[in-house]
Amino acid sequence: MQSISSALNDSLIGKEVELRGWVYRIRSTAKLCFVVLRDSSNIIQCVGKIDELGEEKFKILSSLTIESSLSLKGIIRKDERAVTGYELNISDYYIFCRNVNFPVSKDISEDFELDNRHLWIRSREFTAVLKIRSTIFKAFSDFFYENGYYQVQPPMMVSTATEGGSTLFKVPFFGEEAYLTQSSQFYLETFIFSLEKVFTISPSFRAEKSRTWRHLTEYWHAEGEVAWIGNEEMMDIEEKMIQYIIKAVLDQNMDDLKILNRDLEPLKDSLKPFKRMTYDELISQSESLGMPLKYGDDLGADEERKIMSNFTRPLFITHFPSELKTFYHRPDPENPNLILCHDLLAPEGYGEIIGGGERIWNLEELQQRIRDNGLKEEDYYWYLDLRRYGSIPHSGFGLGLDRLAMWIMHLDNIKKAIPYPRTIRRLKP
RNA sequence: GCCGCUGUAGCUCAGCUGGUAGAGCACCCGCCUGUUAAGCGGGCGGUCGUCGGUUCGAACCCGACCGGCGGCGCCA
């Protein structure tokens, strides 16, 4: 028994192999039957002949249905007419499950595809998506392991919000109320006093009633927090990290990118240095970028899309006005109205994939900002403790892995980048 | 929360100014000398989202309700 991709090999020509998998396509004539077999690795055309199998076995084989499961034995042959260049001449087979009817056919809507995601997951397209996602998740971790970081595991059930505006999911908690985390940032900050350089990949939950092409209720949040560094160094690290991930995908997933018809140029271009622009510079250039903005305007979806359709590699926007960002961001000592932070916008119109920057590390300053935002100090007692005991300068970031995946694969909706999307109206399958 | 759209066969859709429902695909049966989600012939398959109203008559007009989709805000 071997994988289909390993069977597509000149050294096996004329040899008998046994393959197993699922019926990807099936066509038959009176005396010939073509079963295109699929497994996790690839597809191969297998041909059954009535003369060789006998009438009975031929009839059963040729009446198989899409996605039925079977194993096949036969001789490998090179054949230009076959989809992947090789063909298996079936000498015998065993059927595990003959399907009555596989619901996923060639005419399906995006909605039907989502209702049947548990079956759509078998499609070649989604198999490619899953393989690329796997590379992205691994590459993210590898990058940080290779650079001396520790992976940590923050809690998912928490007692307070990280960011004021976001809506939280309430969960019953032994007579109390708990919430599902919307960001692990504050917990990551606690870890740096022990490990200095930490990262995590964990889910974040947002109960906002968002209905957009790039929001999920549950998403995979890749976060990092680093002791002793500032905004610029943080961006240096993120840039290398993104490039490391893209390089891994280009190295390992060329076949999958091809199945998705991904234009490789923007990915290759993103291996070159990223441009950095202050919010001020962005506003003054906004007219020539096709999206006139006034000082104080936040970047919405439309703004980001228009601006980023001018770029083929990611762009850092830095130094936002303080009123546009949440309380924990550190103001620039030389200009307290601006914040030492950054967003990383993905090119080709995709927009924000990372938010990050320096954290306020002075106790009084942080207390002031909490009060200014109408929040209660008691709720943040442990976060404030970090500024009481051995506080240090530090920076961090949060990356939306599903958004990154969506851009890398050039998908038009984030729901196509995650196997089981959770949105305001979708909890199944 | 706001704006727009939508609901007809398992799937994708058509159905005119109201006259009791149609195609392609899937599935089943048959035919076919190598097919590329093949071709030909036949078959199965519908309380037209729900309830009410108008009408001799409603998939179609009106109302209410229910479900779904897209976009914005919020963010990653």
Coordinates of C-alpha atoms (C1' of nucleotides) in Angstrom, one line a residue:
Chain A
M1 CA 0.0 0.0 0.0
Q2 CA 1.5 3.4 -0.9
S3 CA 0.5 7.0 -1.5
I4 CA -0.7 8.1 -5.0
S5 CA 2.1 10.7 -5.3
S6 CA 4.7 8.1 -4.6
A7 CA 3.2 5.9 -7.4
L8 CA 3.5 8.7 -9.9
N9 CA 7.1 7.7 -10.6
D10 CA 9.0 6.3 -13.6
S11 CA 10.8 3.7 -11.4
L12 CA 7.4 2.0 -10.8
I13 CA 6.5 1.6 -14.5
G14 CA 5.6 -2.0 -15.2
K15 CA 5.4 -2.8 -11.5
E16 CA 2.3 -3.8 -9.5
V17 CA 1.2 -1.4 -6.8
E18 CA -1.7 -1.2 -4.4
L19 CA -3.4 2.1 -3.8
R20 CA -6.3 3.2 -1.6
G21 CA -8.5 6.2 -1.5
W22 CA -11.7 7.8 -2.8
V23 CA -13.3 8.1 -6.2
Y24 CA -12.5 11.6 -7.4
R25 CA -14.1 11.1 -10.9
I26 CA -15.5 8.1 -12.7
R27 CA -16.4 7.6 -16.3
S28 CA -17.2 4.5 -18.2
T29 CA -17.9 3.1 -21.6
A30 CA -19.2 -0.4 -22.5
K31 CA -15.8 -2.1 -22.1
L32 CA -13.7 0.5 -20.2
C33 CA -14.0 2.2 -16.9
F34 CA -11.9 5.1 -15.7
V35 CA -11.7 5.6 -11.9
V36 CA -9.7 8.7 -11.0
L37 CA -8.6 7.9 -7.5
R38 CA -7.8 10.5 -4.8
D39 CA -5.9 10.3 -1.6
S40 CA -4.3 13.0 0.6
S41 CA -1.3 13.2 -1.7
N42 CA -2.6 13.5 -5.3
I43 CA -4.9 11.9 -7.9
I44 CA -4.3 9.1 -10.5
Q45 CA -6.4 7.7 -13.3
C46 CA -7.0 4.0 -13.0
V47 CA -8.4 2.0 -15.8
G48 CA -10.6 -1.1 -15.5
K49 CA -11.2 -3.3 -18.6
I50 CA -14.1 -5.8 -19.0
D51 CA -11.7 -8.4 -20.6
E52 CA -9.4 -8.3 -17.6
L53 CA -11.8 -8.0 -14.7
G54 CA -14.7 -10.1 -16.0
E55 CA -18.2 -8.9 -16.5
E56 CA -19.4 -9.0 -12.9
K57 CA -16.4 -7.2 -11.4
F58 CA -16.4 -4.7 -14.2
K59 CA -20.0 -3.8 -13.8
I60 CA -19.7 -3.2 -10.0
L61 CA -16.6 -1.1 -10.5
S62 CA -18.1 1.0 -13.3
S63 CA -21.2 1.8 -11.3
L64 CA -19.2 3.3 -8.4
T65 CA -20.1 6.8 -7.3
I66 CA -18.2 9.9 -6.4
E67 CA -16.2 9.7 -3.1
S68 CA -16.8 6.0 -2.6
S69 CA -13.8 4.4 -0.9
L70 CA -11.8 1.5 -2.3
S71 CA -8.4 0.0 -2.7
L72 CA -7.0 -1.0 -6.1
K73 CA -4.3 -3.3 -7.3
G74 CA -2.6 -3.1 -10.7
I75 CA 0.3 -2.3 -13.0
I76 CA 1.6 1.3 -13.3
R77 CA 2.0 2.7 -16.8
K78 CA 3.0 6.0 -18.2
D79 CA 0.1 7.6 -20.2
E80 CA -0.2 11.1 -21.6
R81 CA -4.0 10.8 -21.6
A82 CA -4.2 10.4 -17.9
V83 CA -4.5 13.6 -15.7
T84 CA -1.4 13.1 -13.7
G85 CA 0.6 11.4 -16.5
Y86 CA 0.5 7.9 -15.1
E87 CA -2.2 5.3 -15.1
L88 CA -2.9 2.2 -13.1
N89 CA -4.2 -0.8 -15.0
I90 CA -6.7 -2.4 -12.5
S91 CA -6.2 -6.1 -11.9
D92 CA -8.3 -6.2 -8.7
Y93 CA -10.1 -4.0 -6.2
Y94 CA -11.9 -4.0 -2.9
I95 CA -14.7 -1.6 -2.1
F96 CA -15.0 -0.2 1.5
C97 CA -18.0 2.0 1.0
R98 CA -20.2 2.6 -2.0
N99 CA -21.9 5.9 -1.7
V100 CA -25.5 6.3 -2.6
N101 CA -25.1 9.9 -3.4
F102 CA -22.4 12.4 -2.6
P103 CA -24.0 15.8 -1.9
V104 CA -21.2 17.9 -3.2
S105 CA -21.3 18.3 -7.0
K106 CA -20.0 20.7 -9.5
D107 CA -22.8 23.2 -9.1
I108 CA -22.7 24.4 -5.6
S109 CA -23.1 27.8 -4.0
E110 CA -20.8 29.2 -1.4
D111 CA -23.6 28.8 1.2
F112 CA -24.0 25.1 0.3
E113 CA -20.3 24.7 0.5
L114 CA -20.3 26.1 4.0
D115 CA -23.3 23.9 5.1
N116 CA -21.4 20.9 3.9
R117 CA -17.9 22.0 4.9
H118 CA -17.3 18.6 6.5
L119 CA -17.6 17.1 3.0
W120 CA -16.2 20.0 1.0
I121 CA -13.0 19.5 3.1
R122 CA -12.3 16.6 0.7
S123 CA -12.2 18.7 -2.4
R124 CA -8.8 19.3 -4.1
E125 CA -9.2 23.0 -3.5
F126 CA -9.8 22.8 0.2
T127 CA -7.2 20.1 0.6
A128 CA -4.7 22.6 -0.8
V129 CA -6.0 25.3 1.6
L130 CA -5.5 22.9 4.6
K131 CA -2.0 22.0 3.5
I132 CA -1.0 25.7 3.2
R133 CA -2.6 26.5 6.5
S134 CA -0.6 23.7 8.1
T135 CA 2.6 25.2 6.7
I136 CA 1.7 28.6 7.9
F137 CA 1.0 27.5 11.5
K138 CA 4.2 25.4 11.6
A139 CA 6.4 28.2 10.1
F140 CA 5.1 30.7 12.6
S141 CA 6.2 28.5 15.5
D142 CA 9.4 27.5 13.8
F143 CA 10.5 31.1 13.3
F144 CA 10.2 31.9 16.9
Y145 CA 11.7 28.7 18.2
E146 CA 14.7 29.3 15.9
N147 CA 15.1 32.7 17.4
G148 CA 15.1 31.7 21.1
Y149 CA 11.4 32.2 22.0
Y150 CA 9.3 30.1 24.2
Q151 CA 5.8 29.0 23.3
V152 CA 3.3 29.7 26.1
Q153 CA -0.3 28.7 26.8
P154 CA -2.5 31.5 28.1
P155 CA -6.0 30.8 29.4
M156 CA -9.0 31.0 27.1
M157 CA -11.5 31.6 29.9
V158 CA -10.9 35.0 31.5
S159 CA -12.5 37.5 33.8
T160 CA -12.0 40.8 32.0
A161 CA -11.8 42.4 28.6
T162 CA -8.4 43.2 27.0
E163 CA -9.8 46.0 24.8
G164 CA -12.6 48.2 25.9
G165 CA -14.7 48.2 22.7
S166 CA -14.9 44.5 21.9
T167 CA -17.9 42.5 22.9
L168 CA -17.2 39.4 25.0
F169 CA -18.8 35.9 25.0
K170 CA -20.2 35.1 28.5
V171 CA -19.7 31.6 29.8
P172 CA -21.2 30.3 33.0
F173 CA -18.5 29.6 35.5
F174 CA -19.6 27.9 38.7
G175 CA -22.0 30.6 39.7
E176 CA -19.8 33.4 38.4
E177 CA -19.4 34.8 34.9
A178 CA -16.4 34.1 32.8
Y179 CA -15.6 35.3 29.3
L180 CA -13.9 33.8 26.3
T181 CA -10.6 35.6 25.7
Q182 CA -10.5 38.2 22.9
S183 CA -6.7 38.5 23.0
S184 CA -4.0 36.8 25.0
Q185 CA -1.8 39.9 25.0
F186 CA -2.1 40.8 28.7
Y187 CA -1.2 37.2 29.7
L188 CA 1.7 37.2 27.3
E189 CA 3.0 40.3 29.0
T190 CA 3.1 38.4 32.3
F191 CA 5.3 35.7 30.7
I192 CA 8.1 38.0 29.6
F193 CA 9.1 38.6 33.2
S194 CA 10.0 34.9 33.3
L195 CA 10.9 34.0 29.7
E196 CA 11.6 37.4 28.0
K197 CA 10.7 36.2 24.5
V198 CA 7.4 34.4 24.1
F199 CA 4.7 33.5 21.6
T200 CA 1.5 31.7 21.4
I201 CA -1.0 30.5 18.8
S202 CA -4.4 30.4 20.4
P203 CA -8.0 31.1 19.5
S204 CA -9.6 34.5 20.2
F205 CA -13.3 35.2 20.4
R206 CA -15.2 38.3 19.4
A207 CA -18.9 38.5 20.0
E208 CA -19.3 41.5 17.7
K209 CA -22.1 41.0 15.2
S210 CA -19.7 41.5 12.3
R211 CA -20.7 40.4 8.8
T212 CA -17.7 41.2 6.7
W213 CA -15.3 39.4 4.4
R214 CA -12.5 39.4 7.0
H215 CA -14.1 38.9 10.4
L216 CA -14.6 35.7 12.3
T217 CA -16.2 35.1 15.7
E218 CA -13.5 32.6 16.5
Y219 CA -10.1 33.0 14.9
W220 CA -6.5 31.9 15.3
H221 CA -4.5 34.6 17.0
A222 CA -0.8 34.4 16.8
E223 CA 0.7 36.7 19.4
G224 CA 4.2 37.5 20.5
E225 CA 5.6 39.6 23.3
V226 CA 9.3 40.6 23.7
A227 CA 11.2 42.2 26.6
W228 CA 13.5 45.1 26.2
I229 CA 12.6 46.1 22.6
G230 CA 10.8 49.0 21.0
N231 CA 8.4 49.6 18.1
E232 CA 11.1 49.6 15.3
E233 CA 12.7 46.3 16.5
M234 CA 9.3 44.7 16.8
M235 CA 8.6 45.5 13.2
D236 CA 12.0 44.1 12.2
I237 CA 11.0 40.8 13.8
E238 CA 7.5 40.7 12.3
E239 CA 8.9 41.5 8.9
K240 CA 11.3 38.5 9.1
M241 CA 8.6 36.3 10.5
I242 CA 6.1 37.1 7.7
Q243 CA 8.9 36.5 5.1
Y244 CA 9.8 33.2 6.8
I245 CA 6.2 32.0 6.5
I246 CA 5.9 33.0 2.9
K247 CA 9.2 31.4 2.1
A248 CA 8.0 28.2 3.8
V249 CA 4.8 28.2 1.7
L250 CA 6.7 28.8 -1.5
D251 CA 9.2 26.0 -0.7
Q252 CA 6.6 23.4 0.4
N253 CA 3.3 24.2 -1.2
M254 CA 3.9 25.0 -4.9
D255 CA 1.4 22.3 -6.0
D256 CA -1.2 23.6 -3.7
L257 CA -0.7 27.2 -4.8
K258 CA -1.1 26.0 -8.3
I259 CA -4.4 24.3 -7.5
L260 CA -5.6 27.6 -6.1
N261 CA -4.3 29.5 -9.1
R262 CA -2.3 31.8 -6.9
D263 CA -0.2 34.4 -8.7
L264 CA 3.2 34.0 -7.1
E265 CA 4.6 37.4 -7.9
P266 CA 3.2 39.3 -4.9
L267 CA 4.4 36.5 -2.6
K268 CA 7.9 36.6 -4.1
D269 CA 7.9 40.4 -4.0
S270 CA 7.1 40.2 -0.3
L271 CA 10.4 38.6 0.4
K272 CA 11.9 42.1 -0.2
P273 CA 12.0 44.7 2.6
F274 CA 8.6 46.1 3.6
K275 CA 7.9 49.8 3.4
R276 CA 7.2 51.8 6.6
M277 CA 5.1 54.9 6.7
T278 CA 3.9 57.0 9.5
Y279 CA 0.2 57.8 9.8
D280 CA 1.1 61.4 9.0
E281 CA 2.8 60.4 5.8
L282 CA -0.1 58.1 4.9
I283 CA -2.5 61.0 5.2
S284 CA -0.4 63.3 3.1
Q285 CA 0.0 60.7 0.4
S286 CA -3.5 59.5 0.6
E287 CA -4.7 61.6 -2.3
S288 CA -2.1 60.1 -4.7
L289 CA -3.0 56.6 -3.4
G290 CA -6.5 57.1 -4.6
M291 CA -8.1 57.4 -1.1
P292 CA -8.2 61.0 0.2
L293 CA -8.1 61.0 4.0
K294 CA -8.2 63.8 6.6
Y295 CA -6.0 63.8 9.7
G296 CA -7.9 61.8 12.4
D297 CA -9.6 59.5 10.0
D298 CA -9.3 55.8 11.0
L299 CA -8.6 53.3 8.3
G300 CA -11.7 51.3 7.5
A301 CA -12.1 48.4 5.2
D302 CA -12.6 50.5 2.1
E303 CA -9.7 52.8 2.9
E304 CA -7.3 49.9 3.5
R305 CA -8.5 48.1 0.4
K306 CA -7.9 51.1 -1.8
I307 CA -4.6 52.0 -0.3
M308 CA -3.3 48.4 -0.4
S309 CA -4.3 47.8 -4.0
N310 CA -1.4 50.1 -4.8
F311 CA 1.1 47.7 -3.1
T312 CA 2.4 44.2 -3.9
R313 CA 4.1 43.7 -0.5
P314 CA 3.0 44.4 3.0
L315 CA 3.2 47.9 4.4
F316 CA 3.7 49.1 8.0
I317 CA 1.8 52.1 9.1
T318 CA 3.2 53.6 12.3
H319 CA 2.6 56.4 14.8
F320 CA -1.2 56.6 14.9
P321 CA -2.8 59.4 16.8
S322 CA -3.5 58.3 20.3
E323 CA -7.3 58.6 20.1
L324 CA -7.3 55.9 17.4
K325 CA -5.7 53.2 19.6
T326 CA -6.5 51.5 22.9
F327 CA -5.1 52.5 26.3
Y328 CA -2.1 50.2 26.7
H329 CA -0.2 51.6 23.7
R330 CA 2.9 53.7 24.6
P331 CA 2.8 57.3 23.5
D332 CA 5.9 58.7 21.8
P333 CA 7.9 60.6 24.5
E334 CA 8.8 63.2 21.8
N335 CA 5.3 63.6 20.7
P336 CA 2.7 62.3 23.2
N337 CA -0.1 62.7 20.8
L338 CA 1.4 59.9 18.6
I339 CA 1.7 56.3 19.6
L340 CA 4.6 53.9 19.2
C341 CA 2.6 51.3 17.4
H342 CA 2.1 49.8 14.0
D343 CA -0.4 48.0 11.8
L344 CA 0.9 45.7 9.1
L345 CA -1.4 45.9 6.0
A346 CA -1.3 43.0 3.5
P347 CA -1.1 44.0 -0.2
E348 CA -3.5 43.3 -3.0
G349 CA -6.2 45.1 -1.1
Y350 CA -6.2 42.8 1.9
G351 CA -5.4 45.2 4.6
E352 CA -4.7 44.8 8.3
I353 CA -3.2 41.5 9.4
I354 CA -1.1 42.6 12.4
G355 CA -1.5 45.2 15.1
G356 CA 1.3 45.8 17.5
G357 CA 3.7 48.2 19.2
E358 CA 5.3 49.3 22.5
R359 CA 3.3 48.8 25.7
I360 CA 3.2 51.5 28.4
W361 CA 5.5 50.3 31.2
N362 CA 5.2 53.2 33.6
L363 CA 2.7 52.6 36.3
E364 CA 1.3 56.1 36.7
E365 CA 1.0 56.5 33.0
L366 CA -0.9 53.3 32.6
Q367 CA -3.2 54.1 35.5
Q368 CA -4.0 57.5 34.0
R369 CA -4.8 55.9 30.6
I370 CA -7.1 53.3 32.2
R371 CA -9.0 56.1 34.0
D372 CA -9.1 58.3 30.9
N373 CA -10.8 55.4 29.1
G374 CA -13.5 55.0 31.8
L375 CA -12.1 51.6 32.9
K376 CA -11.7 50.3 36.4
E377 CA -8.2 49.8 37.9
E378 CA -9.4 46.9 40.0
D379 CA -10.2 44.9 36.9
Y380 CA -6.6 45.3 35.8
Y381 CA -4.9 44.7 39.1
W382 CA -2.6 42.0 37.9
Y383 CA -1.8 43.8 34.7
L384 CA -0.9 46.9 36.8
D385 CA 1.2 44.7 39.0
L386 CA 3.5 44.0 36.1
R387 CA 4.3 47.8 36.2
R388 CA 4.8 47.7 39.9
Y389 CA 7.4 45.0 40.1
G390 CA 10.4 45.1 37.9
S391 CA 8.7 46.8 35.0
I392 CA 10.6 47.0 31.7
P393 CA 10.2 48.3 28.2
H394 CA 8.6 45.8 25.9
S395 CA 6.7 45.4 22.7
G396 CA 4.3 42.8 21.2
F397 CA 2.0 42.1 18.3
G398 CA -1.1 40.1 17.4
L399 CA -1.3 38.4 14.0
G400 CA -4.6 37.1 12.5
L401 CA -3.4 33.8 11.1
D402 CA -6.6 33.3 9.2
R403 CA -6.2 36.7 7.6
L404 CA -2.6 35.9 6.7
A405 CA -3.7 32.6 5.2
M406 CA -6.5 34.4 3.3
W407 CA -4.0 36.8 1.7
I408 CA -1.3 34.2 1.0
M409 CA -3.9 32.1 -0.8
H410 CA -5.6 35.1 -2.4
L411 CA -9.1 34.0 -1.2
D412 CA -12.0 36.5 -1.4
N413 CA -13.5 35.7 2.0
I414 CA -11.9 34.6 5.4
K415 CA -14.4 31.8 5.6
K416 CA -12.6 30.1 2.8
A417 CA -9.4 30.2 4.8
I418 CA -10.5 28.3 7.9
P419 CA -12.0 24.8 8.0
Y420 CA -15.0 25.5 10.3
P421 CA -15.7 29.2 10.3
R422 CA -17.7 30.6 13.2
T423 CA -19.7 33.7 12.4
I424 CA -22.7 35.4 13.8
R425 CA -24.9 32.9 12.0
R426 CA -22.8 29.8 11.7
L427 CA -22.1 27.3 14.4
K428 CA -22.5 24.2 12.2
P429 CA -20.9 22.0 11.0
Chain B
rG1 C1' -26.5 48.3 15.3
rC2 C1' -27.1 50.2 10.0
rC3 C1' -27.9 49.5 4.5
rG4 C1' -29.0 46.2 0.4
rC5 C1' -30.5 41.4 -1.6
rU6 C1' -32.8 36.6 -1.3
rG7 C1' -36.0 31.8 -0.3
rU8 C1' -39.1 27.1 -6.6
rA9 C1' -36.5 19.2 -7.2
rG10 C1' -30.7 16.6 -3.5
rC11 C1' -27.6 20.8 -6.1
rU12 C1' -27.4 25.2 -9.7
rC13 C1' -31.2 28.0 -11.6
rA14 C1' -35.5 29.5 -15.2
rG15 C1' -40.7 30.4 -14.7
rC16 C1' -43.7 37.1 -19.0
rU17 C1' -49.1 41.5 -17.7
rG18 C1' -52.1 35.8 -12.2
rG19 C1' -54.6 30.3 -15.7
rU20 C1' -52.7 24.1 -11.0
rA21 C1' -44.4 23.5 -12.4
rG22 C1' -39.6 23.4 -16.1
rA23 C1' -34.1 22.8 -17.5
rG24 C1' -29.0 21.3 -16.5
rC25 C1' -26.3 18.4 -12.9
rA26 C1' -26.6 14.3 -9.3
rC27 C1' -28.9 9.5 -8.6
rC28 C1' -31.2 4.8 -11.0
rC29 C1' -31.9 1.8 -15.8
rG30 C1' -30.2 1.0 -20.9
rC31 C1' -26.7 2.0 -25.1
rC32 C1' -21.6 3.4 -26.3
rU33 C1' -13.8 1.0 -29.1
rG34 C1' -9.5 5.4 -24.3
rU35 C1' -12.7 8.6 -21.1
rU36 C1' -10.7 13.8 -19.2
rA37 C1' -16.8 16.7 -13.9
rA38 C1' -17.5 12.4 -21.9
rG39 C1' -21.9 11.3 -25.3
rC40 C1' -27.0 9.3 -26.5
rG41 C1' -32.0 7.4 -24.7
rG42 C1' -35.3 6.7 -20.6
rG43 C1' -36.6 7.0 -15.3
rC44 C1' -37.0 8.9 -10.1
rG45 C1' -37.6 13.5 -7.9
rG46 C1' -41.6 19.6 -5.8
rU47 C1' -47.2 21.4 0.6
rC48 C1' -43.0 26.9 -4.9
rG49 C1' -39.9 29.2 3.3
rU50 C1' -44.6 29.7 6.8
rC51 C1' -49.2 31.8 7.9
rG52 C1' -53.0 35.0 6.4
rG53 C1' -55.4 38.3 2.6
rU54 C1' -57.1 39.8 -2.5
rU55 C1' -59.2 36.8 -6.7
rC56 C1' -63.4 32.3 -10.2
rG57 C1' -58.2 31.0 -9.9
rA58 C1' -51.7 32.8 -6.6
rA59 C1' -44.8 30.3 -7.3
rC60 C1' -46.4 35.2 -9.3
rC61 C1' -50.2 40.6 -6.2
rC62 C1' -50.6 42.5 -0.7
rG63 C1' -49.4 41.9 4.7
rA64 C1' -47.0 39.5 8.8
rC65 C1' -43.6 36.1 10.4
rC66 C1' -39.3 32.8 9.8
rG67 C1' -34.7 31.5 7.5
rG68 C1' -30.4 32.8 4.6
rC69 C1' -26.7 35.9 1.8
rG70 C1' -23.7 40.4 0.8
rG71 C1' -21.7 45.2 2.5
rC72 C1' -20.5 48.8 6.5
rG73 C1' -19.2 49.9 11.6
rC74 C1' -15.9 47.2 15.3
rC75 C1' -11.0 44.7 14.8
rA76 C1' -6.8 40.6 13.7

